[in-house]
Coordinates of C-alpha atoms in Angstrom, one line a residue:
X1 CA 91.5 -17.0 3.9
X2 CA 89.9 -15.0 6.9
X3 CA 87.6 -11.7 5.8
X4 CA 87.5 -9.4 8.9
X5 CA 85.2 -6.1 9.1
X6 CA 87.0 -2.5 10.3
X7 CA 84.2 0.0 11.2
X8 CA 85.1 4.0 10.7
X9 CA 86.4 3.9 14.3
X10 CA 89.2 1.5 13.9
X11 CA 92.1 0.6 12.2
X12 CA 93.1 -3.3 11.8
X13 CA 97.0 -3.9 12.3
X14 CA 98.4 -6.7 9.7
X15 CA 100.8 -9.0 10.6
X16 CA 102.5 -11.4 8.2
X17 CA 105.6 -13.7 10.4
X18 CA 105.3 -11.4 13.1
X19 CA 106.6 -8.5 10.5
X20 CA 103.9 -5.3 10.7
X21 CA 102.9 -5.1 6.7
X22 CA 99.6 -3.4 6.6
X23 CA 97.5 -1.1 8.2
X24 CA 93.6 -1.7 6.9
X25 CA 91.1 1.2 7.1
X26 CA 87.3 1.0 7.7
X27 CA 85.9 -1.9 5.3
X28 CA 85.4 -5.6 4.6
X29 CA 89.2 -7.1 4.5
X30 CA 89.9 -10.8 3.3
X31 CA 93.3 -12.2 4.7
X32 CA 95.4 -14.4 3.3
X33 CA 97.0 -17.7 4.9
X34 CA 99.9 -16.6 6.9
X35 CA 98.5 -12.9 8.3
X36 CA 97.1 -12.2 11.0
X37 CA 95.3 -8.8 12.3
X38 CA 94.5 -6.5 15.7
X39 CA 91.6 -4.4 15.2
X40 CA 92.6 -1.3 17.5
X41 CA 90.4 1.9 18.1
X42 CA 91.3 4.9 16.3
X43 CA 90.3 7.1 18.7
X44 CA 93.1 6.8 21.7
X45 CA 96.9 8.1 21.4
X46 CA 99.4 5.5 20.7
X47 CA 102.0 6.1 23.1
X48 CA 105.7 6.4 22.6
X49 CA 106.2 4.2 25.2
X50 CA 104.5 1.0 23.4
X51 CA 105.7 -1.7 20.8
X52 CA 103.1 -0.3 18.6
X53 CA 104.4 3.1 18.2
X54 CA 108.3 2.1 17.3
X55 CA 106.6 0.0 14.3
X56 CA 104.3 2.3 12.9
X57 CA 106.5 5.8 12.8
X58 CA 109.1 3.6 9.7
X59 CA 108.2 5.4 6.6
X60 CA 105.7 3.4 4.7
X61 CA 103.1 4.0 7.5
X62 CA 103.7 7.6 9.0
X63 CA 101.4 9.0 6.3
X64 CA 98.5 7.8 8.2
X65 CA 99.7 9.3 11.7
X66 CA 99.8 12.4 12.7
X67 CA 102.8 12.9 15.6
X68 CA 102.9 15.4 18.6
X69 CA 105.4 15.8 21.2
X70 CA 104.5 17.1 24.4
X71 CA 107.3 19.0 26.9
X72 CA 106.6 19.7 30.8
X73 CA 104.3 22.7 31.0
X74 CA 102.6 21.8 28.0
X75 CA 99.7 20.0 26.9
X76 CA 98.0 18.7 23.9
X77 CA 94.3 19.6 23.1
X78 CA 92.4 16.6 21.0
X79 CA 89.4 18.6 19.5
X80 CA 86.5 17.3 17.6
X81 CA 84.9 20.3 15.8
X82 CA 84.7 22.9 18.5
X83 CA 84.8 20.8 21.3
X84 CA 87.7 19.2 23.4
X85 CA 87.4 15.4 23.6
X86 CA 91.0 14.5 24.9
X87 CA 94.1 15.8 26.6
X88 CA 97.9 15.2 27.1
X89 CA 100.7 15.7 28.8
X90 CA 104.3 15.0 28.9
X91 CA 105.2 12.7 25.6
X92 CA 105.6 11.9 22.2
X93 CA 102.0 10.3 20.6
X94 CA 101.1 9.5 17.6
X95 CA 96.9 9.5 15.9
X96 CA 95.4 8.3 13.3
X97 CA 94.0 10.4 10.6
X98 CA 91.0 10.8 10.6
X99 CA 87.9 11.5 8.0
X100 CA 86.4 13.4 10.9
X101 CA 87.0 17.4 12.0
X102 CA 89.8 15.9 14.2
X103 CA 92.2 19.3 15.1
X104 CA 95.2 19.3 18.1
X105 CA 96.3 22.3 19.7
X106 CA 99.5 22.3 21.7
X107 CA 99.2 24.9 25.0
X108 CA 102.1 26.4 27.4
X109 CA 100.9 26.0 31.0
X110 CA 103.4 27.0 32.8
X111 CA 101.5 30.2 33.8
X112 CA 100.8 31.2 37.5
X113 CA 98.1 33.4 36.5
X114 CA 94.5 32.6 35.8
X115 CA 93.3 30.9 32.6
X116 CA 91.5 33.8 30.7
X117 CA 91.5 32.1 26.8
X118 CA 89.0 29.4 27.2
X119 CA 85.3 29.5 27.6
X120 CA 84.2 28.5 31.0
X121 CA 82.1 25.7 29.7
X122 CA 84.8 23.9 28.6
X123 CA 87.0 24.2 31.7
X124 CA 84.1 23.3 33.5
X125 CA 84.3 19.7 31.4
X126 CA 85.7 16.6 32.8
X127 CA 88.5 16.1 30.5
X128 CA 89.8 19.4 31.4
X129 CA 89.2 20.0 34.9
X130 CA 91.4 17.1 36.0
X131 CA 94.1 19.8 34.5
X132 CA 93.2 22.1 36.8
X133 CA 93.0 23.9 39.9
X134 CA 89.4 25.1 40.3
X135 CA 88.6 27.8 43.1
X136 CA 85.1 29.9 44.0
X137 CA 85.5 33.2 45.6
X138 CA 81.9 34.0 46.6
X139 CA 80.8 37.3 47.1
X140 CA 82.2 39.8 49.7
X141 CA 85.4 37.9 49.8
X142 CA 88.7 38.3 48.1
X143 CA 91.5 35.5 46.7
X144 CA 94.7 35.5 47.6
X145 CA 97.1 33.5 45.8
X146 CA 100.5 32.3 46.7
X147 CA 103.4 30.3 44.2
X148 CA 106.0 28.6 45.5
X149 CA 105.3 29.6 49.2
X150 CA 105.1 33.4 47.7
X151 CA 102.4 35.9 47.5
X152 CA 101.5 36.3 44.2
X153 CA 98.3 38.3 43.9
X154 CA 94.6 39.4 45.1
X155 CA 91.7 38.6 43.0
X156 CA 87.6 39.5 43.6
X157 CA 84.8 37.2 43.8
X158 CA 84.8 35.1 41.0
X159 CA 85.4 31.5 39.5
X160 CA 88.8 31.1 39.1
X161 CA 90.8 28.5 37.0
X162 CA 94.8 27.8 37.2
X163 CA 96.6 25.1 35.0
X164 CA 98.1 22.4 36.8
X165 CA 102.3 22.7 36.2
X166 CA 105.5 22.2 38.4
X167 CA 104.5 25.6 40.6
X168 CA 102.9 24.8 43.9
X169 CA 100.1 26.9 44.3
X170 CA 98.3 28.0 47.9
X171 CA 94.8 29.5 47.6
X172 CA 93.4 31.6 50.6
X173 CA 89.9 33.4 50.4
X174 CA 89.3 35.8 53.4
X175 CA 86.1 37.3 54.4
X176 CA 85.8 41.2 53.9
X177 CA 82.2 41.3 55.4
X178 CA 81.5 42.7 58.7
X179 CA 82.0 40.3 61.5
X180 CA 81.7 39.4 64.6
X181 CA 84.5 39.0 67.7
X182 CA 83.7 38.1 71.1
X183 CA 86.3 38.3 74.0
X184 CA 84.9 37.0 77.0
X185 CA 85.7 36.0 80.6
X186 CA 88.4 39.0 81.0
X187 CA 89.9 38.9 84.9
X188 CA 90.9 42.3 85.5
X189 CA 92.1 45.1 88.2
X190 CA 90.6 48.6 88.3
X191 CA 92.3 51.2 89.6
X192 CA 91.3 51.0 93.0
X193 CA 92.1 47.5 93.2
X194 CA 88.6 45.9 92.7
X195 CA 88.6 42.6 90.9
X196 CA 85.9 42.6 87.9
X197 CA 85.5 40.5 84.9
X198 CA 84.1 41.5 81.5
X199 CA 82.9 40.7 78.2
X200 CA 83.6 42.3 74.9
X201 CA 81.4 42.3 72.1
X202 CA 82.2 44.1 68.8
X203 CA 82.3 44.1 64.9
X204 CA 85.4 44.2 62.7
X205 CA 86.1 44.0 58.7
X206 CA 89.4 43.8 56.9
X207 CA 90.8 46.8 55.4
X208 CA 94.1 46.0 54.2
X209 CA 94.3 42.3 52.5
X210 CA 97.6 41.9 52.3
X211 CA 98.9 43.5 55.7
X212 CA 96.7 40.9 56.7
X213 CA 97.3 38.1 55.4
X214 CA 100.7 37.7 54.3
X215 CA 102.8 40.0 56.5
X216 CA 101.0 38.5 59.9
X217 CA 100.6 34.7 60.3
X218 CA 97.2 34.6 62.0
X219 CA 95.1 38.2 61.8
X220 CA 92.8 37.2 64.3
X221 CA 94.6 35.9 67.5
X222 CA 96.6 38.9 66.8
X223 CA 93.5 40.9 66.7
X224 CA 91.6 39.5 69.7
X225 CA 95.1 40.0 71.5
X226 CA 95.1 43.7 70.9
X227 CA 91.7 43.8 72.1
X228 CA 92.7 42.3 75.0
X229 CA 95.4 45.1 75.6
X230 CA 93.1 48.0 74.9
X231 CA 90.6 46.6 77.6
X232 CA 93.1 45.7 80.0
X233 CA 94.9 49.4 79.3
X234 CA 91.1 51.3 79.8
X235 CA 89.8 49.3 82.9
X236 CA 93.4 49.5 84.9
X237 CA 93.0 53.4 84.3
X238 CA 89.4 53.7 85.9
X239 CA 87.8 53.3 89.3
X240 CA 84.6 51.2 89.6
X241 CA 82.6 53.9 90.2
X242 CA 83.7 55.5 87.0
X243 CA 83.9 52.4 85.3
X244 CA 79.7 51.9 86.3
X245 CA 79.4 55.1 85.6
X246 CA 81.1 55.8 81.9
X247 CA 80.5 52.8 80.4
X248 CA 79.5 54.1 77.4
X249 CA 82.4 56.5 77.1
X250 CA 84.6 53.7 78.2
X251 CA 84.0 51.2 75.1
X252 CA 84.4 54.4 72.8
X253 CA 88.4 55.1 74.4
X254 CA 88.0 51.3 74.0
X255 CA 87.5 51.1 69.9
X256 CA 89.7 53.6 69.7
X257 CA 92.7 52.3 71.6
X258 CA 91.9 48.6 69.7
X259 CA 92.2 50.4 66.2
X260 CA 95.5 51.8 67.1
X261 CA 96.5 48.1 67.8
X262 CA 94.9 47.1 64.5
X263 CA 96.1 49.2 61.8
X264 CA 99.3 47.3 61.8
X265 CA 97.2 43.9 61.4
X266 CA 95.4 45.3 58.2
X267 CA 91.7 45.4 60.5
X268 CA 89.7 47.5 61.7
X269 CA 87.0 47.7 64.9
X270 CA 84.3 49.0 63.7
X271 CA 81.6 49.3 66.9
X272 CA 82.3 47.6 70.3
X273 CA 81.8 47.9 74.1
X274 CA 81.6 46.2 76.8
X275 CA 79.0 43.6 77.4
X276 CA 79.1 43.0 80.8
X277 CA 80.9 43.9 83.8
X278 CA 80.7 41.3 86.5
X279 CA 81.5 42.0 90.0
X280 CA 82.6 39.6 92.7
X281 CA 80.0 38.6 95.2
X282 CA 81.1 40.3 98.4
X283 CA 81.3 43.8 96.0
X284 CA 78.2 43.6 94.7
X285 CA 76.5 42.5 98.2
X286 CA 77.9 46.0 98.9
X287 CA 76.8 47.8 95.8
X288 CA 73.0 46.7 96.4
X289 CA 73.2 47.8 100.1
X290 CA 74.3 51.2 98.9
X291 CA 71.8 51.3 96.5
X292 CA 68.9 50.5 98.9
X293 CA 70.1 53.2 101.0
X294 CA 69.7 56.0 98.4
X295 CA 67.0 54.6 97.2
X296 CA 65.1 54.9 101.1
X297 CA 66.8 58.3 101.4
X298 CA 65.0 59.0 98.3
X299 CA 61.6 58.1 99.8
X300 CA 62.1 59.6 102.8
X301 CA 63.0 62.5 101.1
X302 CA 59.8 62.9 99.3
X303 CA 57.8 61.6 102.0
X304 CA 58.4 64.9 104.3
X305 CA 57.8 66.8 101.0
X306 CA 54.6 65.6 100.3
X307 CA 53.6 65.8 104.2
X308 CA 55.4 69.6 104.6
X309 CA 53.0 70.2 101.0
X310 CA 49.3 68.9 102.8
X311 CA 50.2 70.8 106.5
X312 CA 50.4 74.2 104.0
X313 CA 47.1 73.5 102.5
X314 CA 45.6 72.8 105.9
X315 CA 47.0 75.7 107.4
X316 CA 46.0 78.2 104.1
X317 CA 42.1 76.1 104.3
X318 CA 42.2 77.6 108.1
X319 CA 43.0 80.9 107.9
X320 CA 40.6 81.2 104.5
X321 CA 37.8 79.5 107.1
X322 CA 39.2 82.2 110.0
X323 CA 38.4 85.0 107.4
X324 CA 35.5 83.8 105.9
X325 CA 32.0 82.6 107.9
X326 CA 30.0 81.3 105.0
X327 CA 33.2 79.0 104.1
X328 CA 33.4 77.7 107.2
X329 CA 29.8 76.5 107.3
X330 CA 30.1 75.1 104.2
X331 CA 33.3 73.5 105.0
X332 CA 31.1 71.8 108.1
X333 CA 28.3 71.0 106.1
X334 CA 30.8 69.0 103.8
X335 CA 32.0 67.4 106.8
X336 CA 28.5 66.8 108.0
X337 CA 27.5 65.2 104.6
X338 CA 30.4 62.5 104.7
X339 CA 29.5 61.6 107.8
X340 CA 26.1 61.5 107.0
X341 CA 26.7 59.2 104.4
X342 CA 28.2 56.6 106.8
X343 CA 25.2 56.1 108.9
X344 CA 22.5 53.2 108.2
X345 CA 19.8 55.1 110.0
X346 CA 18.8 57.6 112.6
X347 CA 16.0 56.9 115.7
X348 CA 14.3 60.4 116.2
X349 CA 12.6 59.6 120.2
X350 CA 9.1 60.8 120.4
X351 CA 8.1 64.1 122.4
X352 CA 11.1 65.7 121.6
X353 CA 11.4 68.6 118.8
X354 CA 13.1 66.6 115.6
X355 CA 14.6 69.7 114.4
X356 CA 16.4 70.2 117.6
X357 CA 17.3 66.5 117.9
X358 CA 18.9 66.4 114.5
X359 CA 20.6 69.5 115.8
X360 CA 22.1 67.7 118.6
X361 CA 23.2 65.2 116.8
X362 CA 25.3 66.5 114.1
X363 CA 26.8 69.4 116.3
X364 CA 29.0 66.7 118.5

């Protein structure tokens, strides 16, 4: 005789000449000569697929089994109370009974949309997100989903959960936020045949999602292409001079002309311009002599102003002077002052009248 123990969790398998004949539950268990038993957990499915299964679905066992088939796009929840401790896919299984709040729940998931009837804490788990495709949306971006190679739908910002089935599924968040686009290094001709190069700098957002991103194959070489055109179309239409001197006018035609371009790409240009406009050596060697030129014709120019200004107050203090004694004597004894003010000392020679002396002196 052989006594064997079977705790709640397991189930002991009795074999008597190889011939299944019992099934022992949780308890002390003496065995007779000629049995034998497997202790197995109760806890895991007993496939269809195993030598097990074919011998305990016969009659005098299948009250202690619970049996579940499970199709493609489906799957079998294992719950314990509230909470999901197993899942299944395609197969026939069979459980033990159980003492415990043990409860199954067979699911379609054959959807293409996104799973809405379970809490996200228990998608979140790691028995179900295995059966998932997970995706995170953050803020200021949009989803776009695609089944199959076709577009399907837009979603917000969000978490997002899809079941894993026999649909191929493509996920593509885009960016609605403002940003930025740089097209540099831009050879070009102006009108009068002067070779430049220039840099654009700009903002854009996404205004239509799905013009976008499912009737054109990549938005933004087709964007920074139509900026392209737009400059190219502006610059070949000016001279340099106008093109130095509009610039600001020019990258308004500019965001213009781009959005034009854009509308059938699903963008928009919201501010741009021109960055810089670089000029070939030999044209700007030219462009700096010019300037120096106006800029000394310019000083010139108010250098014979400002000398025609002090020969008309000279010429106004003379005739005042003519007309007037007591100014002029005032006017030389300003005179005499400054030059009085330069001299370190005066010798007066003795025998001589001092008053006449000093006289002399300041009258030359």
């Amino acid at each position: 005789m052989k006594t064997i123990t079977v705790t709640k969790n397991q189930r002991a398998i009795v074999y008597k000449n190889g011939q299944l004949v019992d099934v022992l539950k949780s308890g002390t268990h003496h065995l007779f000569w000629g049995k034998t038993a497997q202790v197995i957990p109760a806890q895991p499915a007993i496939n269809a697929q195993t030598a097990l299964f074919a011998e305990l679905e016969n009659g005098a066992f299948s009250n202690l089994l619970t049996r579940h088939e499970v199709d493609s796009n489906q799957l079998l929840l294992r719950f314990l109370g509230k909470n999901i401790i197993e899942t299944y896919g395609v197969g026939t299984y069979l459980f033990w009974k159980s003492e415990m709040a043990i409860s199954y729940e067979l699911i379609e998931t054959a959807s293409t949309q996104n799973i809405t009837n379970f809490d996200r804490s228990a998608l979140e788990s790691t028995i179900m997100i295995e059966r998932l495709h997970r995706v995170v949306v953050p803020e200021g971006n949009q989803l776009v989903v695609f089944v199959n190679g076709a577009y399907q739908y837009t979603l917000a910002a969000d978490t997002y959960y899809f079941w894993k089935n026999a649909n191929v599924f493509t996920f593509k968040v885009v960016d609605l936020r403002t940003l930025n686009i740089e097209v540099q290094g831009q050879e070009l001709l102006t009108k009068d045949k002067t070779s430049i190069r220039v840099n654009f700098s700009g903002q854009y957002k996404m205004v239509n999602v799905h013009r976008a991103v499912v009737e054109n194959s990549n938005y933004y070489a087709q964007m920074y292409a139509a900026i392209q055109l737009a400059i190219r179309e502006i610059i070949g239409s000016q001279t340099l001079d106008q093109l130095l001197e509009t610039k600001t006018e020019l990258s308004n035609q500019l965001v213009e002309r781009a959005n034009a371009l854009l509308e059938n790409i699903g963008l928009e240009l919201i501010t741009g311009g021109l960055k810089d406009i670089i000029l070939p050596g030999d044209v700007k060697e030219i462009l700096n002599k010019v300037l120096v030129a106006e800029k000394q014709a310019q000083a010139n120019m108010i250098m014979r102003r400002e000398e025609t200004a002090t020969t008309r107050n000279l010429l106004n203090t003379a005739r005042l002077m003519e007309e007037n004694e007591m100014l002029y004597k005032l006017k030389e004894m300003e005179f005499v002052e400054r030059i009085a003010d330069k001299i370190d000392g005066i010798q007066v020679h003795a025998g001589a009248n001092v008053s006449d002396q000093l006289k002399t002196l300041f009258s030359k």
